[in-house]
Structure formats: C-alpha cells, structure tokens
mmCIF file of C-alpha atoms in Angstrom:
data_model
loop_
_atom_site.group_PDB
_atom_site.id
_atom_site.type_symbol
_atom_site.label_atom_id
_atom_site.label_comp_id
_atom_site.label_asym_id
_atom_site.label_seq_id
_atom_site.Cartn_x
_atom_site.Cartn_y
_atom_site.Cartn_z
ATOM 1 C CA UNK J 1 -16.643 27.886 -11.270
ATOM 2 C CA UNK J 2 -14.384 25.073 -11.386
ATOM 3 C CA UNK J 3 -10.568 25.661 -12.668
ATOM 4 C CA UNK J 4 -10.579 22.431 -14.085
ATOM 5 C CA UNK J 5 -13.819 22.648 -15.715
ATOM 6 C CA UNK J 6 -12.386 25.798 -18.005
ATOM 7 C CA UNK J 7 -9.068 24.065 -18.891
ATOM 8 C CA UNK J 8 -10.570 20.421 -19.358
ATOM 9 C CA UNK J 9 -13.382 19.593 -20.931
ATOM 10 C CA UNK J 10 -13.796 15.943 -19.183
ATOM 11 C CA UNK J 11 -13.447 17.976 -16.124
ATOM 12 C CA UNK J 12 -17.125 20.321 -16.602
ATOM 13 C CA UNK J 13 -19.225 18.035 -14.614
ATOM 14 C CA UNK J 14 -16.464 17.469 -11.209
ATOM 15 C CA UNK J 15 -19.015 17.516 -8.110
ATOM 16 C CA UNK J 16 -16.000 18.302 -6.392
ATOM 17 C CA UNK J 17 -15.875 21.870 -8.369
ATOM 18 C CA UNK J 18 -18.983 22.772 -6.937
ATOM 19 C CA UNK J 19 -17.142 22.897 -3.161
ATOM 20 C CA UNK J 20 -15.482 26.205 -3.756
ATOM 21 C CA UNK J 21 -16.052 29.620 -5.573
ATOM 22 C CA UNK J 22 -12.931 31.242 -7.767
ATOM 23 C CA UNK J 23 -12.287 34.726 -8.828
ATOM 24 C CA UNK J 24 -12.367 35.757 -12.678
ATOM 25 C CA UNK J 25 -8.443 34.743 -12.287
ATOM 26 C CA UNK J 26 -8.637 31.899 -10.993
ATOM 27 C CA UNK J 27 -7.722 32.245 -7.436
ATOM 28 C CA UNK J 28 -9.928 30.455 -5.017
ATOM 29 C CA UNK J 29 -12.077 32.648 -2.741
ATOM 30 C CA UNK J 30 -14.440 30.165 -1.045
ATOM 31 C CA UNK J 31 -14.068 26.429 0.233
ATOM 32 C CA UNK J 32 -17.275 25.049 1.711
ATOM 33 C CA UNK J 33 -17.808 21.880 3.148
ATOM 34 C CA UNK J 34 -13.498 21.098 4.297
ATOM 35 C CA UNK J 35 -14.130 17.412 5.482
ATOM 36 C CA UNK J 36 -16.454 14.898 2.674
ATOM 37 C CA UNK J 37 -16.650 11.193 3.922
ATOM 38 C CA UNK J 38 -16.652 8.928 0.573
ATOM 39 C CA UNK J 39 -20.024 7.345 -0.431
ATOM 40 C CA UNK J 40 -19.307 4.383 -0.134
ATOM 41 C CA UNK J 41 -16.356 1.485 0.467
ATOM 42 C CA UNK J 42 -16.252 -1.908 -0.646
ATOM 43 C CA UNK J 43 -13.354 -4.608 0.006
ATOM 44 C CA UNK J 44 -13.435 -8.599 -0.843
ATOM 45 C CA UNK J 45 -10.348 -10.570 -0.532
ATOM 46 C CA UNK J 46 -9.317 -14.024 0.621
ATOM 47 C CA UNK J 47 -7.379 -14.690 3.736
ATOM 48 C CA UNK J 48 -5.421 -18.092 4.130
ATOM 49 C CA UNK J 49 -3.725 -18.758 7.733
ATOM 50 C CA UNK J 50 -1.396 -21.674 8.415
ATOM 51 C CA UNK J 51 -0.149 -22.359 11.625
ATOM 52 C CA UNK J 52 2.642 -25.195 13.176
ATOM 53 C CA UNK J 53 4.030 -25.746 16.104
ATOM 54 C CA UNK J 54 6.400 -28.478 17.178
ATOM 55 C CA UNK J 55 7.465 -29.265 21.008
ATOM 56 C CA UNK J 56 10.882 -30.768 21.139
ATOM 57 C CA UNK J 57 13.649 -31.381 23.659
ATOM 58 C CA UNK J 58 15.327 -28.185 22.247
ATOM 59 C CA UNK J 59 12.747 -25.817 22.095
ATOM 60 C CA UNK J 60 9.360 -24.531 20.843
ATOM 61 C CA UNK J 61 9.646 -24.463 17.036
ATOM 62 C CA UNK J 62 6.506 -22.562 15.331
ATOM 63 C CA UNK J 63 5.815 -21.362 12.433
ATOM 64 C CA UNK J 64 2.822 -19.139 11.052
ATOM 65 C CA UNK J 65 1.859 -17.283 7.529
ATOM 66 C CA UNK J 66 -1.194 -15.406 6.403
ATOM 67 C CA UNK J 67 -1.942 -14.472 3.359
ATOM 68 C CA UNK J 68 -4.239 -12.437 1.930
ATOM 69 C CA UNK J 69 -5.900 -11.809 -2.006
ATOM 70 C CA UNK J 70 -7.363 -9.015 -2.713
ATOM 71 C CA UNK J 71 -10.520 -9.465 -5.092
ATOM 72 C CA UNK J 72 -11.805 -5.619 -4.882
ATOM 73 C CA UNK J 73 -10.750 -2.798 -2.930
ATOM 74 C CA UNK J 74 -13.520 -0.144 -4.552
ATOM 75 C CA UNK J 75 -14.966 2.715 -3.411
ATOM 76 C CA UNK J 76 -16.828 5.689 -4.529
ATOM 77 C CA UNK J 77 -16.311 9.628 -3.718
ATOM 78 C CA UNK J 78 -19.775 10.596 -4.252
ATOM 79 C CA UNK J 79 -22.469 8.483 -4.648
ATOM 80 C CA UNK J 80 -22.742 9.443 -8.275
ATOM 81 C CA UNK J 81 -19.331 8.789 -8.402
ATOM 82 C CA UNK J 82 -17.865 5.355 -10.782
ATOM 83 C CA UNK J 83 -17.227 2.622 -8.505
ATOM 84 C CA UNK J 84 -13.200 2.085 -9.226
ATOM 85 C CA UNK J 85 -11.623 -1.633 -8.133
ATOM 86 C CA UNK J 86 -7.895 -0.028 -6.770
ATOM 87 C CA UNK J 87 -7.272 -4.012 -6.670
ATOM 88 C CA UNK J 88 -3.622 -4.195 -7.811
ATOM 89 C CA UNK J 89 -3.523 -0.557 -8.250
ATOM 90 C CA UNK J 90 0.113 1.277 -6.329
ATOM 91 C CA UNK J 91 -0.601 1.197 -2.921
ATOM 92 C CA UNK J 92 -2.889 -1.821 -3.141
ATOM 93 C CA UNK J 93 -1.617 -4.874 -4.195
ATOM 94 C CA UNK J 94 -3.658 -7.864 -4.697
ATOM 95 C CA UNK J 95 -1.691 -10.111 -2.539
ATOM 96 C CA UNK J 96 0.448 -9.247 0.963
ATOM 97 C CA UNK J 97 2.003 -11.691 3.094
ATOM 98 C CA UNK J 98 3.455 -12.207 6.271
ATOM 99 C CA UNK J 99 5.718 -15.264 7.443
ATOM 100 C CA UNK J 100 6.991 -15.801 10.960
ATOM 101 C CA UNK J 101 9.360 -18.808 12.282
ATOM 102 C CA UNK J 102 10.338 -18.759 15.492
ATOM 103 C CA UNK J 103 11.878 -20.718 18.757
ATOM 104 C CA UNK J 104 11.501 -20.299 22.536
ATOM 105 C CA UNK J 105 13.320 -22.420 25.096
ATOM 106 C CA UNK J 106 13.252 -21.420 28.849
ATOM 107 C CA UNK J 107 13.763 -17.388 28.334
ATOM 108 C CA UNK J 108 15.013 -17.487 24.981
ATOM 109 C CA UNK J 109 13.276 -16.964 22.056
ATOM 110 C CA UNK J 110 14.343 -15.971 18.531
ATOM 111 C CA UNK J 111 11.881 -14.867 16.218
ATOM 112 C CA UNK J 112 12.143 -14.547 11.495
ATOM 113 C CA UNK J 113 9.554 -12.250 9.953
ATOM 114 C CA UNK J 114 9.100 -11.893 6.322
ATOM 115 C CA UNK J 115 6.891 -9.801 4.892
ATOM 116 C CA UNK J 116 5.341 -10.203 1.475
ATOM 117 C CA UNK J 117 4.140 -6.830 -0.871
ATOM 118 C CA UNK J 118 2.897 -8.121 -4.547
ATOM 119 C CA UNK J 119 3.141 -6.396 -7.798
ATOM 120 C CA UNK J 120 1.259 -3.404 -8.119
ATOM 121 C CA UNK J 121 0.691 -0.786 -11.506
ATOM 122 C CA UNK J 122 -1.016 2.035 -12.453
ATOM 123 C CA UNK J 123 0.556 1.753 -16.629
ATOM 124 C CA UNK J 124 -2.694 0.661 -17.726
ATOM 125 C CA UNK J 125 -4.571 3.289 -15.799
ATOM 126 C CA UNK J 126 -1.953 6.069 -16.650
ATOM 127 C CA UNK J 127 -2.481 4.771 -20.459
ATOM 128 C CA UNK J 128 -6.372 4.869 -20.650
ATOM 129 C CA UNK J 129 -6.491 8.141 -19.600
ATOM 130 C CA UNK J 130 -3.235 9.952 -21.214
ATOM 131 C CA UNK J 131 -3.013 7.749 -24.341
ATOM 132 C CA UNK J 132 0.549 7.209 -23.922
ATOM 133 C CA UNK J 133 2.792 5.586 -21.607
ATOM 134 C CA UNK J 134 5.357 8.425 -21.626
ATOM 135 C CA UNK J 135 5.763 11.989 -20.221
ATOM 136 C CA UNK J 136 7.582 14.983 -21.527
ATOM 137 C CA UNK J 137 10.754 16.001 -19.311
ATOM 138 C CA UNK J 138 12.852 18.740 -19.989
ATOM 139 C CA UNK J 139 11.626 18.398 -23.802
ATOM 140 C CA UNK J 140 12.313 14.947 -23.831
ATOM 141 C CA UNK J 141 9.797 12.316 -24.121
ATOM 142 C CA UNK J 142 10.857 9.491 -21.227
ATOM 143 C CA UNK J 143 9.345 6.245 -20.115
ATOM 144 C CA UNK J 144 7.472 6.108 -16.881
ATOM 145 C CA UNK J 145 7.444 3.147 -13.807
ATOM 146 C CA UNK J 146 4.165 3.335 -12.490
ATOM 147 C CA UNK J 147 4.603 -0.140 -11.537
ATOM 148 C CA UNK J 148 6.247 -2.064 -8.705
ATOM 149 C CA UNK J 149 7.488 -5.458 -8.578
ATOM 150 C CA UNK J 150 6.598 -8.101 -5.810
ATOM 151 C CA UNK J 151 9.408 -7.633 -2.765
ATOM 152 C CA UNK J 152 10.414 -9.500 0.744
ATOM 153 C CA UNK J 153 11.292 -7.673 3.682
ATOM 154 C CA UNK J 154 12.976 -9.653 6.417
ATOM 155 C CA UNK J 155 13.595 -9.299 10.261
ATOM 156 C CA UNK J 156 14.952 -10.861 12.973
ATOM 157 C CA UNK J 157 14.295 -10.673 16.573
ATOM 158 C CA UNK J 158 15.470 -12.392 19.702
ATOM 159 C CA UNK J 159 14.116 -11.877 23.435
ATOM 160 C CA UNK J 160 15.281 -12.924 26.748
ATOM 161 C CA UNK J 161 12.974 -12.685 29.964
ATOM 162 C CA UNK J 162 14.964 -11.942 32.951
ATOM 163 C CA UNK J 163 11.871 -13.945 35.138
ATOM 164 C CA UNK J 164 13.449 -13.266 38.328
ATOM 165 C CA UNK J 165 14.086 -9.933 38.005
ATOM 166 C CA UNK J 166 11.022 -8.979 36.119
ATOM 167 C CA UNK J 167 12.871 -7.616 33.010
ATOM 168 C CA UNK J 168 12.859 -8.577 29.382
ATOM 169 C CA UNK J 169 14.994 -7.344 26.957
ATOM 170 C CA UNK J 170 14.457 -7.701 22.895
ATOM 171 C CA UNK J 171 16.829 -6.921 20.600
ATOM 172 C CA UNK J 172 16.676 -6.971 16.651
ATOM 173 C CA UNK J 173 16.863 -6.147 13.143
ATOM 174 C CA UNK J 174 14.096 -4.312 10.759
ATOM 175 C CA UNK J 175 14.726 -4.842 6.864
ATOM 176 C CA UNK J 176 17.632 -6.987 8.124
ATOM 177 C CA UNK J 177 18.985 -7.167 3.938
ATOM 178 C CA UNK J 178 18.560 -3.714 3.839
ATOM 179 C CA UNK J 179 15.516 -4.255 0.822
ATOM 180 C CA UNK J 180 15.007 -0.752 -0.723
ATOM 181 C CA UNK J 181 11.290 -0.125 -1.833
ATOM 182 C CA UNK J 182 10.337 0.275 -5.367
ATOM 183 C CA UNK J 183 11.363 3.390 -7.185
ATOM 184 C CA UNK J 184 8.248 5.119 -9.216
ATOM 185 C CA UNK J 185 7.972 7.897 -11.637
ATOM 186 C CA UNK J 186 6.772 11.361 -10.235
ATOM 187 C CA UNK J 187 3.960 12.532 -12.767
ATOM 188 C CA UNK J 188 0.814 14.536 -12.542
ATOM 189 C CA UNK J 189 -2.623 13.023 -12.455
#
C-alpha cells in the first residue's frame, strides 16, 4: 500500500507504490527492487559551431562558440509512464552556450570563456498541477520563482610554457564578475 495512494487520489495508480510494503501506520517495512533504470530517454537539439583563427605578426588570435537548442529532452520512468519534454524545464534550458577568444604567441597564451545558461521555468508546470502560482508560508500566501533568467559566466585564463625546463604554469579566474546563480523558491512537489 502506497502512502500516497491513501492521501491523494491522483496518486492510486503510482507503479512506483508497488516497490515497497507499509505498516497500517504508515511506516515503510519493505523496499524491493533499490536501483530502476528509466524506460526510456529521448534528446533532439541543434548544435551550431563556429570557429576563427587569424595568424598575425603578434600572435595567434582564435576564436570559437557552440551553441546548442534543445528541441526535447524527454524521457519516461516506466514504460507506461507519460513521455514528459523537460525542454526548458529548471535544470534544462533550451539553449547553453559557450564562447572562447583567445591568443598564443611563443609561450604565452591568454585565454576568455563565456558561458551561456538560457531561461528556464517550471510556473507553468507548478500551475497545471497546483492551480495556483502561490504557496502558503507561515499563513501567508507568497509568490513563487520557479523560473530563472538567461545568465553569462565569464573567465579568464593565461598560460606560460617554460619549454626548456619542461614546466607550464596557468593561472586564472572562474566567474571572474563574480555572477551569482539564479535564486528559486523551495516548494514541495
């Protein structure tokens, strides 16, 4: 007997239920089957690469960016599981980026990274299945963010090879603009 399946109906017919047993409280006495692989996995997307380089009497200049669109990310617990598109959803944004520029000359080189996240929501999904785009806190009824906005994250690199004494040495800067992520409501389901 499923916990769920008492205290919601939509919850009565959750394969998952049927991998443990529960006491007349409640309490679970059984799990069976710890590990379940999904049914099945399904991901279409575009991917765009551009690429430059440009030899000059200063240096190597390159630069490179790929992007990629994300058409369906969808997959299925069970195989009589609904096949859900998490396309967009938190987590899985339809488009990501990355952008490097860089420079070499002799045993220099300084490398720019910028990393692109899209917008990503789960408002609508929250919505469909609570009817409401709020949750109760301490009595109150408060707005959620279930959403994220699109954000950069840069970084900045430079290397020097030490050729004749077989050392190189990088040095550099993660989330050089110190970029904080997106801040998101904390709610159940």
């Amino acid at each position: 007997m499923c916990l769920a399946a008492i205290t919601l109906p939509e919850f009565s017919t959750e394969p998952l239920c049927n991998l443990f047993n529960r006491d007349n409280l409640g309490r679970i006495e059984n799990i069976r089957l710890n590990y379940l692989n999904i049914a099945s996995q399904y991901n279409r997307g575009i991917d765009f690469i551009f690429n430059y380089n440009l030899d000059t009497d200063y240096g190597r200049f390159f630069a490179n960016y790929n992007h990629t669109i994300q058409i369906e990310a969808a997959q299925q617990l069970l195989p009589t599981s609904p096949k859900d598109n998490r396309a967009g959803w938190l987590g899985c944004p339809r488009h990501v980026g990355n952008l490097n520029l860089g420079w070499t000359h002799n045993d220099l080189s300084v490398n720019w990274t910028t990393r692109y996240v899209g917008t990503s929501s789960l408002e609508d999904r929250y919505r469909a299945l609570n009817n409401r785009s709020t949750i109760t806190y301490w009595g109150e009824q408060v707005d959620i963010q279930l959403s994220t906005p699109s954000v950069f994250y840069h970084a900045v690199s430079g290397t020097y090879d030490f050729s004749k004494q077989g050392v190189t040495i990088t040095a550099g800067v993660a989330n050089l603009f110190d970029k904080e992520p997106p801040k998101l409501s904390n709610v159940p389901n």
